[in-house]
Short mmCIF file of C-alpha atoms and ligand atoms in Angstrom, two decimals:
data_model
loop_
_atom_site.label_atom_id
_atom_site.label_comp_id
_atom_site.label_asym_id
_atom_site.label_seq_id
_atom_site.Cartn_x
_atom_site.Cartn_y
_atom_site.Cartn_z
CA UNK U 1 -12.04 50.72 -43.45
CA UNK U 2 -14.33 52.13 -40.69
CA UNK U 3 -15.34 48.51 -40.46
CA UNK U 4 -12.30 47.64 -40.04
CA UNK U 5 -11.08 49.39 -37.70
CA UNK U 6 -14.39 49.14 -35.21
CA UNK U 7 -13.57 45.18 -35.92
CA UNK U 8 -9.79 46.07 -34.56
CA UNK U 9 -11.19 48.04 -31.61
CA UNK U 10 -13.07 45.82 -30.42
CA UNK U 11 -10.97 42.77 -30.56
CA UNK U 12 -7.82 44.82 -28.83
CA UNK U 13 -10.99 45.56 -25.91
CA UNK U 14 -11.69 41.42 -26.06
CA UNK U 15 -7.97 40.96 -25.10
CA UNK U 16 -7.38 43.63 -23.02
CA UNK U 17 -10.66 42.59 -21.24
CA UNK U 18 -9.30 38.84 -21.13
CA UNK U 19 -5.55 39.93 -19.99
CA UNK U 20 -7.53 41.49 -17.32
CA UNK U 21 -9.13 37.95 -16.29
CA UNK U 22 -6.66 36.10 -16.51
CA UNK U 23 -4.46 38.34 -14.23
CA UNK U 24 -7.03 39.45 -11.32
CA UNK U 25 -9.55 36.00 -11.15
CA UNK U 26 -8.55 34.14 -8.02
CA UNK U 27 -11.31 31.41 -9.53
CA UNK U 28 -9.70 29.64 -11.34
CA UNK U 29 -12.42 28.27 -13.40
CA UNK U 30 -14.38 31.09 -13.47
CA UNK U 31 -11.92 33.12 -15.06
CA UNK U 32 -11.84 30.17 -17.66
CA UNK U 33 -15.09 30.18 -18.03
CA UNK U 34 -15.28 34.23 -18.20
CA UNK U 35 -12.43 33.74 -20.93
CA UNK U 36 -14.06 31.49 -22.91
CA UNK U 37 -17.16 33.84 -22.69
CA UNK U 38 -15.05 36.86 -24.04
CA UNK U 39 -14.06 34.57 -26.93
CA UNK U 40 -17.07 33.59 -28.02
CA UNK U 41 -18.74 36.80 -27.87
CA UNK U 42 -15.68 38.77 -29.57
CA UNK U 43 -16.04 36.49 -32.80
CA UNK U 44 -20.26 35.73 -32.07
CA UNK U 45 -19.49 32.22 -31.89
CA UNK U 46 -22.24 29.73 -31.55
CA UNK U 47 -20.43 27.29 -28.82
CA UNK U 48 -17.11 26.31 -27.60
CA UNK U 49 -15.35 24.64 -25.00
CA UNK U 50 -12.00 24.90 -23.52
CA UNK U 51 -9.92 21.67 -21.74
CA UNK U 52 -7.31 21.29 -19.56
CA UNK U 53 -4.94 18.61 -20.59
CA UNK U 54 -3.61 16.12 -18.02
CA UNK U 55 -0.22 14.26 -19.09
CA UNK U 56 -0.84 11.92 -16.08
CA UNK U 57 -3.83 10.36 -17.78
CA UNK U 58 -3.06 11.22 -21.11
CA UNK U 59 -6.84 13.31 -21.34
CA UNK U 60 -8.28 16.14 -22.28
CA UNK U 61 -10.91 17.57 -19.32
CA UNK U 62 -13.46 20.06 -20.06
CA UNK U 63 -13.34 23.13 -17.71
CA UNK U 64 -15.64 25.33 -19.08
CA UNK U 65 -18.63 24.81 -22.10
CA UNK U 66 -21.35 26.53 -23.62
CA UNK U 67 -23.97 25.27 -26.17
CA UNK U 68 -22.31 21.75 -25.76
CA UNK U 69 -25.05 20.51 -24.37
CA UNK U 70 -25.16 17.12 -21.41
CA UNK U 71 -23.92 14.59 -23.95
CA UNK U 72 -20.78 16.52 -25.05
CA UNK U 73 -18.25 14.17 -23.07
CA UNK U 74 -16.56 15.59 -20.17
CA UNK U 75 -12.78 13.88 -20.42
CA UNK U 76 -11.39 13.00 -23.97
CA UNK U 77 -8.57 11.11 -24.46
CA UNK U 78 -5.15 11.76 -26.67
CA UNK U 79 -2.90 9.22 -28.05
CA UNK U 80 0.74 9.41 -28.78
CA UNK U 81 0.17 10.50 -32.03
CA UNK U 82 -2.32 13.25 -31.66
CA UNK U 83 -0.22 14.81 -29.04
CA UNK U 84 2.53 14.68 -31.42
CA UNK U 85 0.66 16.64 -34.06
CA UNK U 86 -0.82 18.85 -31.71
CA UNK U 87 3.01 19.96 -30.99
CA UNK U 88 3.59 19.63 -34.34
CA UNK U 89 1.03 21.95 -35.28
CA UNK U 90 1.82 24.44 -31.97
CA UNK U 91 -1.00 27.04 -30.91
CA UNK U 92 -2.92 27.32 -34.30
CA UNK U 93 -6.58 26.88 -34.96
CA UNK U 94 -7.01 22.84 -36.63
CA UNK U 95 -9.98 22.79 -38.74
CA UNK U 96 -11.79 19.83 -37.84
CA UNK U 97 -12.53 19.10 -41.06
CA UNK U 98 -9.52 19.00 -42.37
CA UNK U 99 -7.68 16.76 -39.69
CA UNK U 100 -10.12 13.35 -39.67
CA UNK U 101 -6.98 11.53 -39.72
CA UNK U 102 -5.78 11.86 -36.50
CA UNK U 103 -7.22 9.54 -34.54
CA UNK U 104 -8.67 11.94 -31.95
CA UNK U 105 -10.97 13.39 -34.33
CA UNK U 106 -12.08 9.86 -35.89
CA UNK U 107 -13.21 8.97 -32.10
CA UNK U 108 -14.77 12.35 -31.07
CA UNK U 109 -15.92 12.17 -34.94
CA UNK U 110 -19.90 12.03 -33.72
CA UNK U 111 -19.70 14.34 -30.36
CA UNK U 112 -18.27 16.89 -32.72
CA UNK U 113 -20.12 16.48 -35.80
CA UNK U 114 -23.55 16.94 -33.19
CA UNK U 115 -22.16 19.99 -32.06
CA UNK U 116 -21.04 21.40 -35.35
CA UNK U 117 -17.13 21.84 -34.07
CA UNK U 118 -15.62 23.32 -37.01
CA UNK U 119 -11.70 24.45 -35.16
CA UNK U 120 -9.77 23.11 -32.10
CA UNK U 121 -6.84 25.41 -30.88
CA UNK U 122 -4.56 22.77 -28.89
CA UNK U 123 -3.28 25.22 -26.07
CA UNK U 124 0.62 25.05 -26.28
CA UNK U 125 2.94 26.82 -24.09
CA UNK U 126 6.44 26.32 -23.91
CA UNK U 127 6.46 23.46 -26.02
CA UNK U 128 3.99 21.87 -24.07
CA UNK U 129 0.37 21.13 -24.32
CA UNK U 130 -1.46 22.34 -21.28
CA UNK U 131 -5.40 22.15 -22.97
CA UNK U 132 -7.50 22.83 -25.99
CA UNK U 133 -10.14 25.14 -27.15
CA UNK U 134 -13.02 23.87 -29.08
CA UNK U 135 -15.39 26.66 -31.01
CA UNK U 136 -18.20 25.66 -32.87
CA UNK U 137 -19.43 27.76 -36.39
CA UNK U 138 -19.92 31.55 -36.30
CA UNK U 139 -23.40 32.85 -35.66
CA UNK U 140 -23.79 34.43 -39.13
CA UNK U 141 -23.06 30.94 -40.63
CA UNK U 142 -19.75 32.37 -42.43
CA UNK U 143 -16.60 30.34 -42.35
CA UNK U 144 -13.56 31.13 -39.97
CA UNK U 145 -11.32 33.96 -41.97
CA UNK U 146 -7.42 34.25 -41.52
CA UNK U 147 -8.05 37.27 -39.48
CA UNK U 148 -10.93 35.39 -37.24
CA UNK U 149 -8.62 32.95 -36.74
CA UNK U 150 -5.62 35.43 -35.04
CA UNK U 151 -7.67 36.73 -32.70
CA UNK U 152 -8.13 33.08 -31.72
CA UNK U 153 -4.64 32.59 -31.97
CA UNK U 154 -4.41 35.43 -29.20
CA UNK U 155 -6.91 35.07 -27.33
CA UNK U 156 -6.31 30.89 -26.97
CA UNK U 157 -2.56 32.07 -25.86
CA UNK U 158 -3.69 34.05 -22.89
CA UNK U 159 -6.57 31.07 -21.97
CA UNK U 160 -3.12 28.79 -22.03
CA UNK U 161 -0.70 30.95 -19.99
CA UNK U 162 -3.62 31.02 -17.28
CA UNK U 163 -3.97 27.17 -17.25
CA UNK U 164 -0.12 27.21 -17.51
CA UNK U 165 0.31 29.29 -14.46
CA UNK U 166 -2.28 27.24 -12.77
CA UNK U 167 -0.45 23.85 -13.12
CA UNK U 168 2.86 25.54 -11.64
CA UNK U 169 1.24 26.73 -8.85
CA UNK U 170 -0.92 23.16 -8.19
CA UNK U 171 2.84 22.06 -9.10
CA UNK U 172 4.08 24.03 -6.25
CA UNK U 173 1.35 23.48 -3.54
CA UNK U 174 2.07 20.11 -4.02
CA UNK U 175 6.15 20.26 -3.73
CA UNK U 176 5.47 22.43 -0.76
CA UNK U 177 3.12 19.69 0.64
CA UNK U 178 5.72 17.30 0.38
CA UNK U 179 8.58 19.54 1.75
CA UNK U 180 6.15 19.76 4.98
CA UNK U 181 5.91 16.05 5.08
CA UNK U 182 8.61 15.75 4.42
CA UNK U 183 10.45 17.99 7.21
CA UNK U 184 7.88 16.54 9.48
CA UNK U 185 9.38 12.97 8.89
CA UNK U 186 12.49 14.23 9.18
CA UNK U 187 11.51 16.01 12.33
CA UNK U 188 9.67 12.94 13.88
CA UNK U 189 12.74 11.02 13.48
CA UNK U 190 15.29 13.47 15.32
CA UNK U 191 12.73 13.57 18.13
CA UNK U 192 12.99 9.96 18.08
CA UNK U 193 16.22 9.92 17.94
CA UNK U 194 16.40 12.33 20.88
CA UNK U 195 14.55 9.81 22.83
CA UNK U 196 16.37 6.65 21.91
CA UNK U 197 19.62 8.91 23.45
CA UNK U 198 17.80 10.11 26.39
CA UNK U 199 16.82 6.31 27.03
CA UNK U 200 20.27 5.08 26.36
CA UNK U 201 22.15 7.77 28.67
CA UNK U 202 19.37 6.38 31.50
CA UNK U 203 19.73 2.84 30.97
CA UNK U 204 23.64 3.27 32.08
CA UNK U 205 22.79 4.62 35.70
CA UNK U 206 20.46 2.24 37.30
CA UNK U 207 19.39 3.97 40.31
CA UNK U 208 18.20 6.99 38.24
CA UNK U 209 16.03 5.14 35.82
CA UNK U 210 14.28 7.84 33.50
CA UNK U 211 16.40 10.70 34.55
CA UNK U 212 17.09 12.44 31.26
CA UNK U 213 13.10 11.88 30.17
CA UNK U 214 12.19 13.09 33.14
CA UNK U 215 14.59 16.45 32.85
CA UNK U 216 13.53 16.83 29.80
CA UNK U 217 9.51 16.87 30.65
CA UNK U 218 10.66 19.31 33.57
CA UNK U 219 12.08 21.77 31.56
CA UNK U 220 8.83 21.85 29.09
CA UNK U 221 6.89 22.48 32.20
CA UNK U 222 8.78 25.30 32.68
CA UNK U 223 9.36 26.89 28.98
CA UNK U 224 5.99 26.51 28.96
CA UNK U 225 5.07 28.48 32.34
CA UNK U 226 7.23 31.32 30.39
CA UNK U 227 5.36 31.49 27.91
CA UNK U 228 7.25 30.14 25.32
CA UNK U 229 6.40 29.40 21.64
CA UNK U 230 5.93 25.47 20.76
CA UNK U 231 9.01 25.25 19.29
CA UNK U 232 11.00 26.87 21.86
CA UNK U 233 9.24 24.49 23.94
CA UNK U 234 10.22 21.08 21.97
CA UNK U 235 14.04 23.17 22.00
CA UNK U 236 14.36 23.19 25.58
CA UNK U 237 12.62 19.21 26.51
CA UNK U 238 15.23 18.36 23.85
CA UNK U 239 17.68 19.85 25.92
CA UNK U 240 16.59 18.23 29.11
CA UNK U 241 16.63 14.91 27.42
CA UNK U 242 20.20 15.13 26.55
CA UNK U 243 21.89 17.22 28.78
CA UNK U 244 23.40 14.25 30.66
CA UNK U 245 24.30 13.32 27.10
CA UNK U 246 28.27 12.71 28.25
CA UNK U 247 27.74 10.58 30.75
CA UNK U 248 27.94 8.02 28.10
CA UNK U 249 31.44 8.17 28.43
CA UNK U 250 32.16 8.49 31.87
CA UNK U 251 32.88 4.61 33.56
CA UNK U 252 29.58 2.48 34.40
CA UNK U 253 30.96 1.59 38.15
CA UNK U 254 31.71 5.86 38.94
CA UNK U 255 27.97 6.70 38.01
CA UNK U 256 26.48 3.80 39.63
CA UNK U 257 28.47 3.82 42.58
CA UNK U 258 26.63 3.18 45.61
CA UNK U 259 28.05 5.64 48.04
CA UNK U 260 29.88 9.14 47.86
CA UNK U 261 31.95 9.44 45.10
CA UNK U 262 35.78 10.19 45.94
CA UNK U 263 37.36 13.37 44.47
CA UNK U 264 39.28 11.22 41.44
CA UNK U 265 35.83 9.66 40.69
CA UNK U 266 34.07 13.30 40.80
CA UNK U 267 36.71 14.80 38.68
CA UNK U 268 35.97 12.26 36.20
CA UNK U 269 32.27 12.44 36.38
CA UNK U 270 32.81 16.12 36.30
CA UNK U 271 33.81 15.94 32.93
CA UNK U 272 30.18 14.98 31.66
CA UNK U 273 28.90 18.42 30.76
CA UNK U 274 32.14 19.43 28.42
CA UNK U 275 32.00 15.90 26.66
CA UNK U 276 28.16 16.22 26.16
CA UNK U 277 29.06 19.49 24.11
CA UNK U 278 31.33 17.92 22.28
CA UNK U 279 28.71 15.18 21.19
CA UNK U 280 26.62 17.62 20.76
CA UNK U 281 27.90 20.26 18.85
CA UNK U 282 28.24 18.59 15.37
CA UNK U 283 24.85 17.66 15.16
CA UNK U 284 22.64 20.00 13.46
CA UNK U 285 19.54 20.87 15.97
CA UNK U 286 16.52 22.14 14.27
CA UNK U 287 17.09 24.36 17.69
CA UNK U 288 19.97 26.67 18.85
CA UNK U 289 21.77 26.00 22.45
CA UNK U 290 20.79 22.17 22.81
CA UNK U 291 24.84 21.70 22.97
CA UNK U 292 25.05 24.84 25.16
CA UNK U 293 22.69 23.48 27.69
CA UNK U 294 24.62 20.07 27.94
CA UNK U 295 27.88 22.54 28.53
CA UNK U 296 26.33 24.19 31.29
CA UNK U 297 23.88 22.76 33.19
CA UNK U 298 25.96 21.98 36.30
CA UNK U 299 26.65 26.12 36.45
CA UNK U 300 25.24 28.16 39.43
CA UNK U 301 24.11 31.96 39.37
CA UNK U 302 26.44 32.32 42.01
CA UNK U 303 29.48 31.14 40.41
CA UNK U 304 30.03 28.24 41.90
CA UNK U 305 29.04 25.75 39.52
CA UNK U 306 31.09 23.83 36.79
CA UNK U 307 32.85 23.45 34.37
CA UNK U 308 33.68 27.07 34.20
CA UNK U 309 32.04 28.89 37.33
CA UNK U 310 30.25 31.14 35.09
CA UNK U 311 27.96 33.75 36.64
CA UNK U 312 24.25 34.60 36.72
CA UNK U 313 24.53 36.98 33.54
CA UNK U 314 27.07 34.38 31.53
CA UNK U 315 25.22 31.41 32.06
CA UNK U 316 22.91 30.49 28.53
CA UNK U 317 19.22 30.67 29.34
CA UNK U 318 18.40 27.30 28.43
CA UNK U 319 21.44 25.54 30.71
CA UNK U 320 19.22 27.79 33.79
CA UNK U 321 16.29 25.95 32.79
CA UNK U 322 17.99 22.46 32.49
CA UNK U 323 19.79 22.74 35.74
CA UNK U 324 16.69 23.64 37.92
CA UNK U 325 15.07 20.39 36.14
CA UNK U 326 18.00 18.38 37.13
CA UNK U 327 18.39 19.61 40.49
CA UNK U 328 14.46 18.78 40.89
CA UNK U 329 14.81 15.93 39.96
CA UNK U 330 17.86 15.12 41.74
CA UNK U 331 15.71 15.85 44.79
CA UNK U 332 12.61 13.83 44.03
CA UNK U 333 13.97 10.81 43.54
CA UNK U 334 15.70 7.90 45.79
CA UNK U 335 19.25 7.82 45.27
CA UNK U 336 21.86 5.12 46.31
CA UNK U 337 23.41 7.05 49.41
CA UNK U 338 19.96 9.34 49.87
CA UNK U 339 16.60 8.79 49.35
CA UNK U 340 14.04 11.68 47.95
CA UNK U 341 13.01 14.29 49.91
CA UNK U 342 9.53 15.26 50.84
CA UNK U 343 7.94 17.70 48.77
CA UNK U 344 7.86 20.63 50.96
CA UNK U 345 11.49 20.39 51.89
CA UNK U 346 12.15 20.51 48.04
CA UNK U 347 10.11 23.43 47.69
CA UNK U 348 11.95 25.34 50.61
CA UNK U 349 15.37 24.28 48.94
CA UNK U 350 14.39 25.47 45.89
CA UNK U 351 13.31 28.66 47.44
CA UNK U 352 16.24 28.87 49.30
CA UNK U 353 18.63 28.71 46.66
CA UNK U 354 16.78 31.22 44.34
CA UNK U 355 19.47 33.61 43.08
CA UNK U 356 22.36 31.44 44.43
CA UNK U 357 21.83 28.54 41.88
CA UNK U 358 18.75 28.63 40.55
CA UNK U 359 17.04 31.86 38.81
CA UNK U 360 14.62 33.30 40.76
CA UNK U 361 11.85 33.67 37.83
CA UNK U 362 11.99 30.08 36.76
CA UNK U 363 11.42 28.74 40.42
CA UNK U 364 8.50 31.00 40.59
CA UNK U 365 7.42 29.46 37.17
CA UNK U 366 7.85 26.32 38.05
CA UNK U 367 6.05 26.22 41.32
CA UNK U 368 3.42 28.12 39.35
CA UNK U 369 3.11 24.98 36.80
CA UNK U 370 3.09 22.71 39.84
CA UNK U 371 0.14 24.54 42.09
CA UNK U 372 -2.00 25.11 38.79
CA UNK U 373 -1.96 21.25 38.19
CA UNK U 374 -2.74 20.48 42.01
CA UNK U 375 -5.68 23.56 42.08
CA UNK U 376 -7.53 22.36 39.45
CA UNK U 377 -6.40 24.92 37.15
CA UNK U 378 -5.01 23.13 34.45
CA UNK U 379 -6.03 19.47 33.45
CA UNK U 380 -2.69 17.95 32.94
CA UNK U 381 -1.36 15.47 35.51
CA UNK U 382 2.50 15.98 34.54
CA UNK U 383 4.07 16.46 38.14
CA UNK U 384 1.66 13.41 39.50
CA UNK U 385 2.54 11.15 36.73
CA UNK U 386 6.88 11.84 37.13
CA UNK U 387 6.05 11.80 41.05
CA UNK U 388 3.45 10.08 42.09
CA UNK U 389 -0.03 11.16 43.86
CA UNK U 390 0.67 10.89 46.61
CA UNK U 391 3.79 12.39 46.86
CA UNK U 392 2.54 15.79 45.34
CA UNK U 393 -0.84 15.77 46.98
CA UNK U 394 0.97 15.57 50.70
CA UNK U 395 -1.20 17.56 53.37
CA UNK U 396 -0.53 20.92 53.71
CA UNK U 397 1.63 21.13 50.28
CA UNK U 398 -0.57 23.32 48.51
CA UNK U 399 -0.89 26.32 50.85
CA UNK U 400 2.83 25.88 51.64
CA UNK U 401 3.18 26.28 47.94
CA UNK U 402 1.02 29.25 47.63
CA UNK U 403 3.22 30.91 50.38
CA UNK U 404 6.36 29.77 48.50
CA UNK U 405 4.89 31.44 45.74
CA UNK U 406 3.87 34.57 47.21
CA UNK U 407 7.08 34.63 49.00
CA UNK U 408 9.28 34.22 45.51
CA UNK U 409 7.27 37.08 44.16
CA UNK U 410 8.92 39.56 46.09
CA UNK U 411 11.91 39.18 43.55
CA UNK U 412 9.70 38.56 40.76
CA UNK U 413 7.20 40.39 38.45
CA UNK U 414 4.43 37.63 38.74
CA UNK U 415 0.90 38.68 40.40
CA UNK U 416 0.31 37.10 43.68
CA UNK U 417 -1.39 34.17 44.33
CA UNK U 418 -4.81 33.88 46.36
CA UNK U 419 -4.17 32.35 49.52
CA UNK U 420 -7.59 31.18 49.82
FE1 LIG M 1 24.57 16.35 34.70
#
């Protein structure tokens, strides 16, 4: 009886000990191999093994083994019919002796003969088999009893929820691994997709070839001057490209009209913005306010703007950012009835109309992009390559800019700039 109950003692430690394992090891195979450990040394068995199964290849894998020695095989396969009777049988000990018939056991029939395997626990958890646990003979040479062989029974069913938990988590790494790619697909092709627009809204005005691309690489230059996150960033290009979105429905011969549009005609281009919302607002942006930016981006601070004269504190962010693109634009490149205008002038226009149209903090952050590209300070060559060397590296430009800068400051929380 004392027996007895030491026996019981210790085997509730073993599984207590193993629960323990299984639970805490973030090693995967080391807690298998610290659980096949426990097992073995709970019963003093000689050797044992324990496998993971995989269904792909229809195998058996060894994860952990002791006292198998180098020519124990490392993968062993299952046919239909052993995994049937492995079911069958569920998550009891097989004595190997007793179960030649399967043809598992008549192929493994020398491995395990060498190694004395007497059982073989097939690991199954929800009706599944998920490994197997091999144990060899018992150190004092006695055969398995019924009461050896539920402590295996136990033991073998927490070794099987851990593998079991393992394959639903690889299970869900890789689902989440595909969700990415997934999503990034799926991403890939809206950007595309924002870019076959932006082209297509460009293509119908001739004389401002690359308009929308070039709005759209503006207003990165300056989400990222703010500071920004990267996908606030890719939010607001997105909006530059296809802020001019409606124009796709205003007439060919009114957009590309070679001289000063009359009121009718301006009424009618005027329309662009609200039409652009209404393209836009069904789709579903991976970014808020794309549509609102379309809606908006012909609005002043002072009110003066359209569609709906909204002021400075009504006006969405991101339409603030998209018009001062625009306008820049609108500026830096020939036009039928005008041609661009040098860069200083552009730079006093935009100063000029800080507050009125354009917020004063984004011209700041704008020039700021455009000085730290022509100091040195930053290696990109975005202005140059939408303007052209020599337009941006004009004599004098750079410590006009610096004054610009300093001079914006005053209404802005930005350090000043060295004017040396
Ligand atoms: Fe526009």
């Amino acid at each position: 009886m004392a027996e007895n109950q030491q026996k019981l003692i210790h085997t509730f430690g073993a599984l207590a000990e193993l629960g323990y394992e299984i639970a805490h090891k973030q090693n995967f195979q080391e807690m298998i191999r610290t659980s096949l450990h426990l097992l073995l040394g709970s019963l003093a068995i000689m050797r044992g093994g324990v496998a993971r199964y995989s269904r792909f290849g229809h195998e058996l894998n060894m994860l952990a083994m002791r006292g198998f020695g180098e020519d124990f095989p490392l993968s062993l396969s299952l046919c239909y019919e052993d995994e049937r009777q492995f079911l069958t049988n569920g998550l009891e000990p097989i004595e190997v002796a007793q179960a030649k018939v399967l043809p598992f056991f008549q192929i493994y029939d020398t491995s395990f003969e060498k190694k004395r395997i007497d059982l073989l626990v097939p690991l199954i958890i929800r009706a599944e088999i998920v490994g197997v646990i091999l144990l060899g003979e018992k150190a004092n040479g006695e055969r398995y009893s019924a009461y050896d062989k539920d402590i295996i029974c136990a033991m073998a069913r927490h070794i099987g929820v851990g593998i079991a938990q393992r394959n639903l988590t690889a299970e869900l790494e890789r689902r989440a691994e595909e969700n990415r790619k997934l999503y990034d697909d799926l991403r890939m092709t809206y950007k595309d997709t924002v870019k076959a627009f932006a082209t297509a809204i460009d293509c119908k005005d001739k004389y401002t070839e690359g308009h929308s691309v070039r709005v759209g690489k503006y207003s990165e230059i300056i989400a990222r001057e703010l500071g920004y996150d990267e996908n606030e960033i890719e939010g607001v290009a997105v909006a530059g490209y296809l802020h001019d979105v409606g124009k796709l429905t205003v007439e060919r011969n009114i957009i590309n009209a070679p001289y000063r549009i009359n009121a009718k005609e301006s009424a009618e281009l005027n329309k662009h913005p609200a039409v652009g919302y209404e393209i836009l607002l069904p789709i579903h942006h991976p970014y808020t306010d794309v549509p609102l930016a379309a809606k908006y981006h012909h609005e002043r601070l002072d009110g003066r703007g359209y569609p709906d004269g909204l002021g400075d504190k009504e006006i969405p962010y991101i339409a603030k950012i998209v018009n001062l693109a625009d306008s820049f634009d609108a500026m830096t490149t020939d036009r039928p009835y005008k041609r661009r205008r040098p860069a200083n002038e552009v730079v006093e226009d935009l100063q000029r109309n800080s507050g009125k149209q354009f917020a004063p903090e984004l011209v700041t952050a704008f020039f700021r992009g455009m000085l730290k590209e022509l100091t040195g300070e930053t290696r990109d060559r975005r202005f140059r390559k939408l303007l052209g060397r020599e337009y941006m590296e004009a004599e004098g430009f750079i410590p006009m800019l610096k004054d610009a800068l300093n001079g914006m400051n005053g209404t802005s929380s930005l350090t000043l700039v060295s004017l040396d």
